CSV table of C-alpha atoms in Angstrom, one decimal:
chain,number,residue,atom,x,y,z
A,170,MET,CA,-77.1,79.8,18.0
A,171,GLN,CA,-75.4,78.1,15.1
A,172,ARG,CA,-75.6,80.1,11.9
A,173,ARG,CA,-73.0,78.1,9.8
A,174,ASP,CA,-75.5,75.7,7.9
A,175,VAL,CA,-78.4,77.9,7.8
A,176,PRO,CA,-79.1,78.5,3.9
A,177,THR,CA,-79.7,82.2,3.9
A,178,ARG,CA,-81.5,84.0,1.0
A,179,ARG,CA,-78.2,85.9,0.2
A,180,LYS,CA,-76.2,82.6,-0.1
A,181,PHE,CA,-79.0,81.0,-2.3
A,182,LEU,CA,-79.0,83.9,-4.7
A,183,ARG,CA,-75.1,84.0,-5.1
A,184,LEU,CA,-75.2,80.3,-5.8
A,185,ALA,CA,-78.1,80.6,-8.4
A,186,GLY,CA,-76.3,83.5,-9.9
A,187,SER,CA,-73.0,81.7,-10.5
A,188,THR,CA,-74.7,78.7,-11.9
A,189,ALA,CA,-76.6,80.8,-14.3
A,190,ALA,CA,-73.4,82.5,-15.5
A,191,ILE,CA,-71.7,79.1,-16.1
A,192,GLY,CA,-74.7,78.0,-18.1
A,193,ALA,CA,-74.7,81.2,-20.2
A,194,PHE,CA,-71.2,80.9,-21.5
A,195,PRO,CA,-71.5,77.8,-23.7
A,196,MET,CA,-74.6,79.4,-25.3
A,197,LEU,CA,-72.8,82.6,-26.2
A,198,ILE,CA,-70.0,80.6,-27.8
A,199,SER,CA,-72.2,78.5,-29.7
A,200,VAL,CA,-74.2,81.5,-31.0
A,201,ARG,CA,-71.0,83.0,-32.1
A,202,GLU,CA,-69.9,79.9,-34.0
A,203,VAL,CA,-72.9,79.7,-36.2
A,204,GLU,CA,-72.8,83.3,-37.3
A,205,ALA,CA,-70.1,83.8,-39.9
A,206,THR,CA,-69.3,87.4,-40.8
A,207,PRO,CA,-68.2,89.1,-43.9
A,208,GLU,CA,-64.8,89.4,-42.4
A,209,MET,CA,-64.6,85.6,-42.4
A,210,MET,CA,-65.1,85.6,-46.2
A,211,THR,CA,-62.6,88.3,-46.7
A,212,THR,CA,-60.1,86.3,-44.7
A,213,ALA,CA,-60.9,83.1,-46.7
A,214,ILE,CA,-60.5,84.9,-50.0
A,215,ARG,CA,-57.2,86.5,-48.8
A,216,ALA,CA,-55.9,82.9,-47.9
A,217,LEU,CA,-56.8,82.0,-51.5
A,218,THR,CA,-55.4,85.0,-53.4
A,219,GLY,CA,-52.4,85.7,-51.2
A,220,GLY,CA,-53.2,89.5,-51.4
A,221,ALA,CA,-53.0,89.5,-55.2
A,222,THR,CA,-55.5,91.6,-57.3
A,223,VAL,CA,-58.7,90.1,-58.1
A,224,GLN,CA,-60.2,91.4,-61.3
A,225,THR,CA,-63.9,91.7,-61.9
A,226,GLY,CA,-65.1,89.9,-65.0
A,227,LYS,CA,-64.8,86.5,-67.0
A,228,VAL,CA,-66.7,84.6,-64.4
A,229,LYS,CA,-70.4,84.1,-64.5
A,230,LEU,CA,-72.4,82.9,-61.5
A,231,ASP,CA,-75.9,81.6,-62.0
A,232,ILE,CA,-77.9,81.4,-58.9
A,233,PRO,CA,-81.5,82.4,-58.3
A,234,PRO,CA,-81.8,85.9,-56.9
A,235,LEU,CA,-84.8,84.9,-54.7
A,236,VAL,CA,-84.4,81.6,-52.9
A,237,GLU,CA,-87.4,80.0,-51.2
A,238,ASN,CA,-85.7,77.1,-49.6
A,239,GLY,CA,-82.0,77.7,-48.6
A,240,ASN,CA,-81.4,73.9,-48.1
A,241,SER,CA,-80.8,73.3,-51.7
A,242,VAL,CA,-80.0,76.2,-54.0
A,243,PRO,CA,-78.9,75.3,-57.6
A,244,MET,CA,-75.7,77.2,-58.6
A,245,THR,CA,-73.7,77.2,-61.7
A,246,VAL,CA,-70.3,78.9,-62.3
A,247,THR,CA,-69.0,79.5,-65.8
A,248,VAL,CA,-65.6,81.1,-66.8
A,249,THR,CA,-64.9,82.4,-70.1
A,250,SER,CA,-61.6,80.6,-71.1
A,251,PRO,CA,-60.5,78.9,-74.2
A,252,MET,CA,-59.5,75.9,-72.1
A,253,THR,CA,-56.2,75.1,-74.0
A,254,SER,CA,-53.1,73.6,-72.4
A,255,THR,CA,-51.5,77.0,-72.1
A,256,ASP,CA,-54.6,79.1,-71.2
A,257,TYR,CA,-57.0,77.4,-68.8
A,258,VAL,CA,-59.0,77.8,-65.7
A,259,LYS,CA,-57.1,76.0,-62.7
A,260,SER,CA,-59.8,76.2,-60.2
A,261,ILE,CA,-63.0,77.9,-59.1
A,262,HIS,CA,-63.8,78.9,-55.6
A,263,VAL,CA,-67.1,80.0,-54.2
A,264,PHE,CA,-67.5,82.0,-50.9
A,265,ASN,CA,-70.4,83.2,-48.9
A,266,GLU,CA,-70.9,85.9,-46.3
A,267,LYS,CA,-73.2,84.5,-43.7
A,268,ASN,CA,-73.1,80.7,-43.5
A,269,PRO,CA,-71.3,79.2,-40.5
A,270,GLN,CA,-68.4,78.6,-42.8
A,271,PRO,CA,-67.2,80.9,-45.6
A,272,ASN,CA,-66.7,78.2,-48.3
A,273,LEU,CA,-69.3,77.0,-50.5
A,274,GLY,CA,-67.0,74.9,-52.7
A,275,ASN,CA,-63.5,74.4,-54.4
A,276,PHE,CA,-63.4,73.0,-57.9
A,277,TYR,CA,-60.1,71.9,-59.7
A,278,LEU,CA,-60.2,71.8,-63.5
A,279,LYS,CA,-57.9,70.5,-66.1
A,280,PRO,CA,-57.3,71.9,-69.6
A,281,SER,CA,-59.1,68.8,-70.9
A,282,ALA,CA,-62.4,70.0,-69.5
A,283,GLY,CA,-63.1,71.8,-72.6
A,284,ARG,CA,-65.5,74.1,-70.9
A,285,ALA,CA,-64.9,75.9,-67.6
A,286,GLN,CA,-68.3,75.3,-66.1
A,287,VAL,CA,-69.5,73.5,-62.8
A,288,ALA,CA,-72.7,73.2,-61.2
A,289,THR,CA,-73.8,72.1,-57.8
A,290,ARG,CA,-76.5,72.7,-55.1
A,291,VAL,CA,-75.6,74.5,-51.9
A,292,ARG,CA,-77.2,75.6,-48.7
A,293,LEU,CA,-77.5,79.2,-47.7
A,294,ALA,CA,-78.2,80.2,-44.0
A,295,ASP,CA,-79.3,83.8,-44.8
A,296,SER,CA,-79.8,86.5,-47.5
A,297,GLN,CA,-76.4,87.3,-48.4
A,298,LYS,CA,-73.6,88.1,-51.0
A,299,ILE,CA,-72.0,85.2,-52.9
A,300,VAL,CA,-68.5,85.5,-54.6
A,301,ALA,CA,-67.1,83.3,-57.0
A,302,ILE,CA,-63.3,83.5,-57.8
A,303,ALA,CA,-61.5,81.7,-60.7
A,304,LYS,CA,-57.8,81.1,-60.8
A,305,LEU,CA,-56.3,81.0,-64.4
A,306,SER,CA,-53.3,79.1,-65.6
A,307,ASP,CA,-51.3,82.5,-65.8
A,308,GLY,CA,-52.0,83.1,-62.1
A,309,SER,CA,-54.6,86.0,-62.6
A,310,LEU,CA,-57.8,85.8,-60.6
A,311,TRP,CA,-61.3,86.9,-61.7
A,312,SER,CA,-64.4,87.2,-59.7
A,313,VAL,CA,-68.0,87.8,-59.8
A,314,THR,CA,-70.4,88.7,-56.9
A,315,ALA,CA,-74.2,87.8,-56.6
A,316,GLU,CA,-76.8,89.0,-54.1
A,317,VAL,CA,-79.2,86.4,-52.9
A,318,VAL,CA,-82.4,86.7,-50.8
A,319,VAL,CA,-83.2,83.7,-48.8
A,320,THR,CA,-86.7,83.1,-47.4
A,321,LEU,CA,-86.3,79.9,-45.5
A,322,ALA,CA,-82.7,79.5,-44.0
A,323,ALA,CA,-80.7,76.3,-44.0
A,324,CYS,CA,-78.0,74.8,-41.7
A,325,THR,CA,-78.9,75.9,-38.2
A,326,GLU,CA,-82.6,74.8,-37.7
A,327,GLU,CA,-83.3,72.3,-35.1
A,328,VAL,CA,-83.5,68.7,-35.6
A,329,ILE,CA,-87.0,67.4,-34.3
B,206,MET,CA,-76.7,52.5,-48.0
B,207,ALA,CA,-75.0,54.8,-50.4
B,208,ALA,CA,-76.0,55.0,-54.0
B,209,ALA,CA,-74.6,57.0,-56.9
B,210,LEU,CA,-76.3,58.3,-59.9
B,211,ILE,CA,-74.0,59.0,-62.9
B,212,ASN,CA,-74.9,60.5,-66.1
B,213,VAL,CA,-72.2,60.1,-68.9
B,214,PRO,CA,-73.1,59.9,-72.6
B,215,LYS,CA,-72.4,56.3,-73.8
B,216,LYS,CA,-71.1,57.6,-77.2
B,217,ALA,CA,-69.5,60.6,-78.3
B,218,LYS,CA,-67.6,62.0,-81.3
B,219,ASN,CA,-63.8,62.7,-81.0
B,220,GLY,CA,-63.3,66.3,-79.8
B,221,ASP,CA,-66.9,66.7,-78.4
B,222,VAL,CA,-67.3,68.6,-75.0
B,223,ILE,CA,-69.5,66.3,-73.0
B,224,GLU,CA,-71.2,67.1,-69.6
B,225,ILE,CA,-70.9,64.6,-66.6
B,226,LYS,CA,-73.5,64.8,-64.0
B,227,THR,CA,-73.0,62.9,-60.6
B,228,LEU,CA,-75.2,62.6,-57.6
B,229,MET,CA,-74.3,60.7,-54.4
B,230,SER,CA,-77.1,60.0,-51.8
B,231,HIS,CA,-75.6,61.2,-48.4
B,232,ILE,CA,-77.2,63.2,-45.6
B,233,MET,CA,-74.5,65.9,-45.5
B,234,GLU,CA,-75.1,66.7,-41.8
B,235,THR,CA,-73.6,70.2,-41.2
B,236,GLY,CA,-72.5,69.8,-37.5
B,237,TYR,CA,-74.3,73.2,-36.9
B,238,ARG,CA,-77.6,71.8,-36.1
B,239,HIS,CA,-79.0,71.0,-32.4
B,240,THR,CA,-81.4,68.5,-31.1
B,241,ALA,CA,-84.4,69.8,-29.2
B,242,SER,CA,-82.3,69.1,-25.9
B,243,GLY,CA,-79.5,71.3,-27.2
B,244,GLU,CA,-76.9,68.6,-28.3
B,245,VAL,CA,-74.9,69.3,-31.4
B,246,VAL,CA,-75.6,66.8,-34.1
B,247,PRO,CA,-72.1,65.8,-35.1
B,248,ARG,CA,-70.8,66.7,-38.6
B,249,ASP,CA,-71.1,63.9,-41.2
B,250,ILE,CA,-70.3,65.1,-44.7
B,251,ILE,CA,-68.6,64.2,-48.0
B,252,THR,CA,-65.4,66.3,-48.0
B,253,SER,CA,-63.9,65.4,-51.4
B,254,PHE,CA,-65.0,64.3,-54.9
B,255,THR,CA,-62.6,63.2,-57.7
B,256,CYS,CA,-63.2,62.1,-61.2
B,257,ARG,CA,-60.5,60.2,-63.0
B,258,PHE,CA,-60.4,59.2,-66.8
B,259,ASP,CA,-58.4,56.0,-67.3
B,260,GLY,CA,-56.6,56.8,-63.9
B,261,GLU,CA,-55.8,60.3,-64.7
B,262,GLU,CA,-57.4,62.8,-62.6
B,263,ILE,CA,-59.7,65.3,-64.7
B,264,PHE,CA,-61.8,67.0,-62.0
B,265,ARG,CA,-61.8,67.3,-58.3
B,266,ALA,CA,-64.0,69.3,-55.8
B,267,ASP,CA,-63.7,70.0,-52.1
B,268,LEU,CA,-67.2,70.0,-50.4
B,269,PHE,CA,-68.2,71.8,-47.2
B,270,PRO,CA,-71.1,71.7,-44.9
B,271,ALA,CA,-72.7,74.2,-47.2
B,272,THR,CA,-73.2,71.5,-49.9
B,273,ALA,CA,-76.8,70.5,-50.0
B,274,ALA,CA,-77.7,66.9,-49.0
B,275,ASN,CA,-77.2,64.4,-51.8
B,276,PRO,CA,-74.3,66.3,-53.4
B,277,PHE,CA,-75.0,66.9,-57.0
B,278,ILE,CA,-71.9,68.0,-59.1
B,279,SER,CA,-72.0,68.4,-62.8
B,280,PHE,CA,-68.7,69.2,-64.8
B,281,PHE,CA,-67.5,69.0,-68.5
B,282,THR,CA,-64.7,67.2,-70.3
B,283,VAL,CA,-63.6,66.6,-74.0
B,284,ALA,CA,-64.2,63.2,-75.3
B,285,SER,CA,-60.9,62.3,-76.9
B,286,LYS,CA,-60.7,58.5,-76.7
B,287,SER,CA,-62.8,55.6,-75.5
B,288,GLY,CA,-62.3,54.7,-71.8
B,289,LYS,CA,-63.5,54.5,-68.3
B,290,PHE,CA,-64.5,57.3,-65.9
B,291,ASP,CA,-63.9,56.5,-62.2
B,292,PHE,CA,-65.6,58.6,-59.5
B,293,GLU,CA,-64.8,58.8,-55.9
B,294,TRP,CA,-66.4,60.3,-52.9
B,295,ILE,CA,-64.6,60.4,-49.6
B,296,GLY,CA,-66.1,61.7,-46.3
B,297,ASP,CA,-66.4,61.8,-42.6
B,298,ASN,CA,-66.6,58.7,-40.5
B,299,GLY,CA,-64.7,56.8,-43.2
B,300,PHE,CA,-67.1,57.3,-45.9
B,301,SER,CA,-65.7,56.2,-49.2
B,302,GLU,CA,-67.8,55.1,-52.3
B,303,THR,CA,-66.7,54.7,-55.9
B,304,ALA,CA,-68.6,54.4,-59.2
B,305,SER,CA,-67.6,54.2,-62.9
B,306,ALA,CA,-68.9,54.7,-66.3
B,307,SER,CA,-67.6,53.8,-69.7
B,308,ILE,CA,-67.6,56.0,-72.9
B,309,THR,CA,-67.2,55.0,-76.6
B,310,VAL,CA,-65.5,57.7,-78.6
B,311,GLU,CA,-65.8,57.5,-82.4
C-alpha cells in the first residue's frame, strides 16, 4: 500500500501550525511599532540635550488636562524670555510618551520673535505625559511636564 | 486642492509684537492607520513649515504624524518695517505650497 501521498491528520496539523506562525509574526511587529514607550521619549530627549542637565521652569505648557478627542488637541507653549539678540529662545521641542513617535513638534525661533510662544494642534494616542523643552541662546535647557487624560484616542484607529 | 489660511495684521506700529496664525489644509495621514483589510495606509504628512520676512527666515517648525489634520501654527514676531511674509509648507509625496501676506508698519 502506498502511503506517500496520503494526507494524514498529523501532516495537516503541522502545515496548519507553521502557516499560523508565519501569519502571527507581522502582526506582532506592527503592534510593537504603534506602541511607543516612555523609554523612546527619554531617548529622543537625550538626542536633543546630549546628556546636558535640563532644568525645570521658565516654560509654560497650556494643554487641556482632560481631552475628549485626541485627534485635535490645542497646545500652547510659552517661554519666559526677554527675546533680545543676546538672550533669546532658540528652539522649543515637545515630546510625548505613548504616541507611535515620541515627537509632537520642533519650533525654531529668532530673537525677532518678540515673544517666545507657539501654538498648534496635536494628536494624542493615549492618556500620557507631555514634555516641552526650550533651548536658550546660552545653551541652557528648561522644561515643563503636563499630564493629559485622553478619552478618544487618535492615530491608530481603523479606516472604514 | 490645498488651501492656506493666513492671519497677519495689515497694519502695525513699529515695535509691536504681532501674532501670525497659519492653517494649511492637509489630511496629515499618520502612516499608522490600517484599512479594514489590514493594509497600512501610507504616510502623507507635511514635514516642514517655514516663515520668511523679506527673504529672511523668522520661524521654522518640524511637523510629525502627531500634528493634527489641517496643521494650525501660530507664532509671534516684532513689526519693525513694512514688508512681506512668505510661508512655505513642504511634505511627503512632493507636497509644496506657498502663501504670502504683506504688512504696513507705521
